[in-house]
mmCIF file of C-alpha atoms and ligand atoms in Angstrom:
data_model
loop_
_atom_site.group_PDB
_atom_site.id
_atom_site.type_symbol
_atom_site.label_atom_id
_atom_site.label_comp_id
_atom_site.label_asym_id
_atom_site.label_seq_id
_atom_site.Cartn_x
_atom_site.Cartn_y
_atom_site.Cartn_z
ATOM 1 C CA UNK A 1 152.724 88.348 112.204
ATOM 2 C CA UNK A 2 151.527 88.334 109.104
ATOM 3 C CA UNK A 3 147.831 89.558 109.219
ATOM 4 C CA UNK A 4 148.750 92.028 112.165
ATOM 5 C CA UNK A 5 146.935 95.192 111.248
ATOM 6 C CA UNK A 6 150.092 97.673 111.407
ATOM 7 C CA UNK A 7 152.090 95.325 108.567
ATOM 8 C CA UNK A 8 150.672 97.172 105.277
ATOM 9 C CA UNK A 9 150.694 94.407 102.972
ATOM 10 C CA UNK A 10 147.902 92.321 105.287
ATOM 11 C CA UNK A 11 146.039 95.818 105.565
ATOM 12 C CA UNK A 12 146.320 96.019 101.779
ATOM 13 C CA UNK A 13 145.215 92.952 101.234
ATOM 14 C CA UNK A 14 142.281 92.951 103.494
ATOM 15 C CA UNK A 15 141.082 96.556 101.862
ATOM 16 C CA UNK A 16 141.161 94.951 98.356
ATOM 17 C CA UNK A 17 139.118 91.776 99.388
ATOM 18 C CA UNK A 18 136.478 94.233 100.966
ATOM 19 C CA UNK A 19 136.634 96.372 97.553
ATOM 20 C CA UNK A 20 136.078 93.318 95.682
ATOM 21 C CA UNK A 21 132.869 92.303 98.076
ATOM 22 C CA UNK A 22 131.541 96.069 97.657
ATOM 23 C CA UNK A 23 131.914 95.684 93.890
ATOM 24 C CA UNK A 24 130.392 92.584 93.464
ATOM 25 C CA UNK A 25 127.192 93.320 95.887
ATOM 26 C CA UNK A 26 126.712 96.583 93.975
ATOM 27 C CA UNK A 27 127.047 95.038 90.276
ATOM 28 C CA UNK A 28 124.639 92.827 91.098
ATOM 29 C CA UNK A 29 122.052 95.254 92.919
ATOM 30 C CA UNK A 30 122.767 97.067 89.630
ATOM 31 C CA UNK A 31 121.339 93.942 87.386
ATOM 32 C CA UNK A 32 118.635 92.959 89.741
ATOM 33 C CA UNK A 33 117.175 96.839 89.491
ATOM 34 C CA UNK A 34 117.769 96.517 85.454
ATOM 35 C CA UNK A 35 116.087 92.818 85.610
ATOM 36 C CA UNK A 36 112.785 94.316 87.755
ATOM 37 C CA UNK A 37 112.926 97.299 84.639
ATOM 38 C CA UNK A 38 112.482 95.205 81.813
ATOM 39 C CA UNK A 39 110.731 92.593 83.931
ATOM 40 C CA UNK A 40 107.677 95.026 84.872
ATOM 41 C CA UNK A 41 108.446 97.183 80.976
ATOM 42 C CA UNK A 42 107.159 93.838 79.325
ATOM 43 C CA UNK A 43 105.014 92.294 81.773
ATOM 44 C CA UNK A 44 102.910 94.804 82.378
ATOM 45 C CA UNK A 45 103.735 97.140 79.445
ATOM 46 C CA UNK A 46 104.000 100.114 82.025
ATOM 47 C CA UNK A 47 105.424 102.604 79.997
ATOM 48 C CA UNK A 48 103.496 105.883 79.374
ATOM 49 C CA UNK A 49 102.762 106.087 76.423
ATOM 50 C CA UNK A 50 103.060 102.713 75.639
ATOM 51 C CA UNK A 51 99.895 102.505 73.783
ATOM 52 C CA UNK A 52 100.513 105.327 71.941
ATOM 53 C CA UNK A 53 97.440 106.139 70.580
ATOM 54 C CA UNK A 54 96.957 109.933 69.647
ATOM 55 C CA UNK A 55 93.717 112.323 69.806
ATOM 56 C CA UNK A 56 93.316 115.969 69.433
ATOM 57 C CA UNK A 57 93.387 117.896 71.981
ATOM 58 C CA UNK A 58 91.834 121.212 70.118
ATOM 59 C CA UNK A 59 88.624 119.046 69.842
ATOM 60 C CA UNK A 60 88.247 117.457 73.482
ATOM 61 C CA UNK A 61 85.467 119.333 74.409
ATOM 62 C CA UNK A 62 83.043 119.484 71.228
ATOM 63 C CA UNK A 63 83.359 115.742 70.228
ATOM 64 C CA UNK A 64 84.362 112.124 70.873
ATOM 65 C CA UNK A 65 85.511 110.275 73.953
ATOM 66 C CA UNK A 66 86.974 112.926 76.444
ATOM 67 C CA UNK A 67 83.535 115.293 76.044
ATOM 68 C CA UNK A 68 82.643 116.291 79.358
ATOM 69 C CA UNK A 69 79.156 113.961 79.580
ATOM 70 C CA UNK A 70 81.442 110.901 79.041
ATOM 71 C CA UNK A 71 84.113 111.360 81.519
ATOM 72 C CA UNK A 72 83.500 109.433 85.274
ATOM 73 C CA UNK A 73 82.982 106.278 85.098
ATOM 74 C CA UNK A 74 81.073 104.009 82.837
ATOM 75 C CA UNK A 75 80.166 100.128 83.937
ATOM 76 C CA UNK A 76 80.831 97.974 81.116
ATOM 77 C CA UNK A 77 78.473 95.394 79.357
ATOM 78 C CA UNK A 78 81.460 92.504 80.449
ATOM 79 C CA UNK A 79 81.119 93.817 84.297
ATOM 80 C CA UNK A 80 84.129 96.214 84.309
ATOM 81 C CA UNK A 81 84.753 100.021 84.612
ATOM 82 C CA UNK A 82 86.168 102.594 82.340
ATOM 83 C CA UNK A 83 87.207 105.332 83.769
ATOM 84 C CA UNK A 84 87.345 108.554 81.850
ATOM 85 C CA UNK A 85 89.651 111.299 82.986
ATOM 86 C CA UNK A 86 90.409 114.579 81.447
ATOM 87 C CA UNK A 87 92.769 116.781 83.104
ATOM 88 C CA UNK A 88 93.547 120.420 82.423
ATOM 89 C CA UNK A 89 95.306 123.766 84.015
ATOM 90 C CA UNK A 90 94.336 123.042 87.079
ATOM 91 C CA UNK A 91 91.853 120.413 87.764
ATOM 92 C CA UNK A 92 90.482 116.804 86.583
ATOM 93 C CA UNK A 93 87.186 116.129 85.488
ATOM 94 C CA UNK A 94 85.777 114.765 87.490
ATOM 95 C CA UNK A 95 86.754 116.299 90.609
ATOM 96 C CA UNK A 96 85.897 112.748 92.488
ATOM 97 C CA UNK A 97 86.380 109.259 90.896
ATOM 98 C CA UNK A 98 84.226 106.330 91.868
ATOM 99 C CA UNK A 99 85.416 102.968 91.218
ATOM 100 C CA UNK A 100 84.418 99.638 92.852
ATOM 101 C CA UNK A 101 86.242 96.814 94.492
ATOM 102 C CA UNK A 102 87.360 93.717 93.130
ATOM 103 C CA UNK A 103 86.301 94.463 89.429
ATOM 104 C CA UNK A 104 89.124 95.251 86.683
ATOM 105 C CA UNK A 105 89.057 99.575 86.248
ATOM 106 C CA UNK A 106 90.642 101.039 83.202
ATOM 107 C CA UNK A 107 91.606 104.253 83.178
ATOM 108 C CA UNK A 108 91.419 106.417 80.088
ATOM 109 C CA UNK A 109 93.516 109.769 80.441
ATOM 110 C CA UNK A 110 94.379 113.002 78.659
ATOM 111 C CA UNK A 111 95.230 116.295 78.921
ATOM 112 C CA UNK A 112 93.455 119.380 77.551
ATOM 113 C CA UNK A 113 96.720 121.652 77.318
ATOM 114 C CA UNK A 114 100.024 120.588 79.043
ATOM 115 C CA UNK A 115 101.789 117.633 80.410
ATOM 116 C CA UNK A 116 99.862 116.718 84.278
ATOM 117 C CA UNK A 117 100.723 113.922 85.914
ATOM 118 C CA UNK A 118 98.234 111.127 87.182
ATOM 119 C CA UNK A 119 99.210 109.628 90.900
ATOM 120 C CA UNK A 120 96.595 107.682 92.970
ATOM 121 C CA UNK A 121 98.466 107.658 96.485
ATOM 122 C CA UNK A 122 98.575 104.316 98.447
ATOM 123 C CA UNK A 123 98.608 102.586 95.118
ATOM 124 C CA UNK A 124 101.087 101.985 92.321
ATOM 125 C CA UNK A 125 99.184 104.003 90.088
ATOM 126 C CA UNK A 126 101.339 106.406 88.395
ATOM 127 C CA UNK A 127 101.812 107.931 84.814
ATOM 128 C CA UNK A 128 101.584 110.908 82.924
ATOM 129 C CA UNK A 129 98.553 112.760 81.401
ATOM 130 C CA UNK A 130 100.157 114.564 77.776
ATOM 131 C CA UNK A 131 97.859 116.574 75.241
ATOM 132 C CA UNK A 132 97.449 114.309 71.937
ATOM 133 C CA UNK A 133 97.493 111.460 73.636
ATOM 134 C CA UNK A 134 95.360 108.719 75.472
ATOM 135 C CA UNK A 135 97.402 107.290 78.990
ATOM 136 C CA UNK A 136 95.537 103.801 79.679
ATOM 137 C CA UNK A 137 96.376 102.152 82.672
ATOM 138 C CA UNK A 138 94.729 99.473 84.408
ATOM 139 C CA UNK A 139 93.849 98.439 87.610
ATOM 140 C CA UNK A 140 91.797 96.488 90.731
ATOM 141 C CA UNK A 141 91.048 97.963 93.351
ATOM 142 C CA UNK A 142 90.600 95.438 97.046
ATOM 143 C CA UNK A 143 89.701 97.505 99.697
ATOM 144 C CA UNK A 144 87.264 100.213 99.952
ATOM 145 C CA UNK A 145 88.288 103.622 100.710
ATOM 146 C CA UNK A 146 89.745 107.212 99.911
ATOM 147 C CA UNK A 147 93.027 107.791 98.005
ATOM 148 C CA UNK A 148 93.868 111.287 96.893
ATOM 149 C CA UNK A 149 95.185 111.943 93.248
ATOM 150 C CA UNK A 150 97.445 115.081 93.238
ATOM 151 C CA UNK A 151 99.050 116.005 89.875
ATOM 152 C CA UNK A 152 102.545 115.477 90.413
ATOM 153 C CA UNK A 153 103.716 116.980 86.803
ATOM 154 C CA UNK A 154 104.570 120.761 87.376
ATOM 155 C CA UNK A 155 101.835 121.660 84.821
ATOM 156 C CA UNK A 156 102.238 126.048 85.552
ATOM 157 C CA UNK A 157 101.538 128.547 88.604
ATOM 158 C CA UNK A 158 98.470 126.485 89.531
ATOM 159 C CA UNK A 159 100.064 123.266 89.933
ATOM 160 C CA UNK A 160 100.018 122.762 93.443
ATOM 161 C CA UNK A 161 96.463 123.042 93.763
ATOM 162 C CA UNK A 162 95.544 120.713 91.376
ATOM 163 C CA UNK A 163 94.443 117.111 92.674
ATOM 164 C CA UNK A 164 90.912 115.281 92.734
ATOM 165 C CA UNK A 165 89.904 111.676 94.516
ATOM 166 C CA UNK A 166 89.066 108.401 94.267
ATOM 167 C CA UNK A 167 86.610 106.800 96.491
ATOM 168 C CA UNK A 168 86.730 103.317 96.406
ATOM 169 C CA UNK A 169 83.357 101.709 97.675
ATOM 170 C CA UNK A 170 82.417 98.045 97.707
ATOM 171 C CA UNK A 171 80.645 96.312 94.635
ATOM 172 C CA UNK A 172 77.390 96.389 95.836
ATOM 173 C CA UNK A 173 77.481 100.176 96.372
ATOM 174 C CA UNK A 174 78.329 100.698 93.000
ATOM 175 C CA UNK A 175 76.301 98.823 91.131
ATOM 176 C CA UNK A 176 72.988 100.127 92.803
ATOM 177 C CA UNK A 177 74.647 103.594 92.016
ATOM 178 C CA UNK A 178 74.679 102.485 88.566
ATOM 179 C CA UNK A 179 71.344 101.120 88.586
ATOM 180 C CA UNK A 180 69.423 104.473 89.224
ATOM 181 C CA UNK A 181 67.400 105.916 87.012
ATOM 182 C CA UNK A 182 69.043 109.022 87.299
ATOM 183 C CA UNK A 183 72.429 107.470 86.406
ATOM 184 C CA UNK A 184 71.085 105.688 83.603
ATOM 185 C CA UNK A 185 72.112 108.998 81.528
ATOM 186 C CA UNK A 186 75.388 109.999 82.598
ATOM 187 C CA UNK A 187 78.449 108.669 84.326
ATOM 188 C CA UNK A 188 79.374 107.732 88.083
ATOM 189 C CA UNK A 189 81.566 109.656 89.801
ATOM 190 C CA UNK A 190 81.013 111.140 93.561
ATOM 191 C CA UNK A 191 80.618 114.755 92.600
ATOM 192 C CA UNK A 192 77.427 115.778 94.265
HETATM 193 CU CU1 CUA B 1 98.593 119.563 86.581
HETATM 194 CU CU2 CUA B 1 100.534 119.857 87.873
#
């Protein structure tokens, strides 16, 4: 009669063994999420800012990188994009990213005032934007299409109106973009 439910030593019994499952299952969900951390941390140095590298942002908009003919995207000499972002209270520039498939896109972020954050939905493209700093993240791109990038930072009263998109067209597309003349002279993006 020993492992009949009523007798309260088998019950007690039985409730420790299950205890001692529950533990074990959640320790080790515990390491396997803390494994995939560092795992994805080193591999793919995801960390904003991991690449801390600073800039001013008093000075965005007279000189250097983020000035507002440089930002969209720019085909590289070695066949890949840069993408240059500059986000502010409460919009990106510019308001619609072009990239193309199948070709590595880096994206080069930063923020004119506050802290926005950076989100391209349907993909695992995700950081934040902060003043005095450049976010660089990369990415490819396989299937044409729309995604929509909302800022997902609270950034001030504004904030939920802020978002631009990325239009994802095939190779092809983008490099006879690139190729007109009057795109010689200024960056892609799909802002008409
Ligand atoms: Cu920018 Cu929220």
């Amino acid at each position: 009669m020993s492992t009949h439910p009523t007798d309260p030593h088998a019950s007690a019994e039985v409730a420790a063994r299950v205890e001692r499952r529950w533990a074990t299952l959640m320790v080790a969900l515990v390491l396997v999420l803390v494994a995939m951390t560092v795992y994805t941390g080193l591999h793919w140095a995801m960390m904003p800012p991991s690449r801390v590298e600073t800039i001013d942002p008093e000075t965005l908009h007279v000189s250097g990188e983020f000035v507002e003919t440089n930002l969209g995207s720019a085909l590289e000499p070695d066949g890949s994009v840069t993408v240059r972002v500059l986000a502010q209270q409460y919009s990106f520039t510019p308001q619609c990213i072009v990239v193309p498939t199948d070709t590595p896109i880096t994206f080069r972020a930063t923020s004119a005032d506050v802290v926005h954050g950076f989100l391209v939905t349907d993909t695992n493209l995700n950081s934040m934007v902060e003043p005095g700093y450049v976010s660089t993240f990369r990415t490819t791109f396989e299937k044409p299409g729309d995604h929509l990038m909302p800022c997902h930072e609270y950034c001030g009263t504004g904030h939920q109106g802020m978002w631009a998109h990325v239009k994802v067209v095939d190779r092809d597309t983008f490099t006879k973009m690139a190729a007109l003349p009057e795109n010689q002279s200024r960056r892609l993006s799909c802002v008409k």
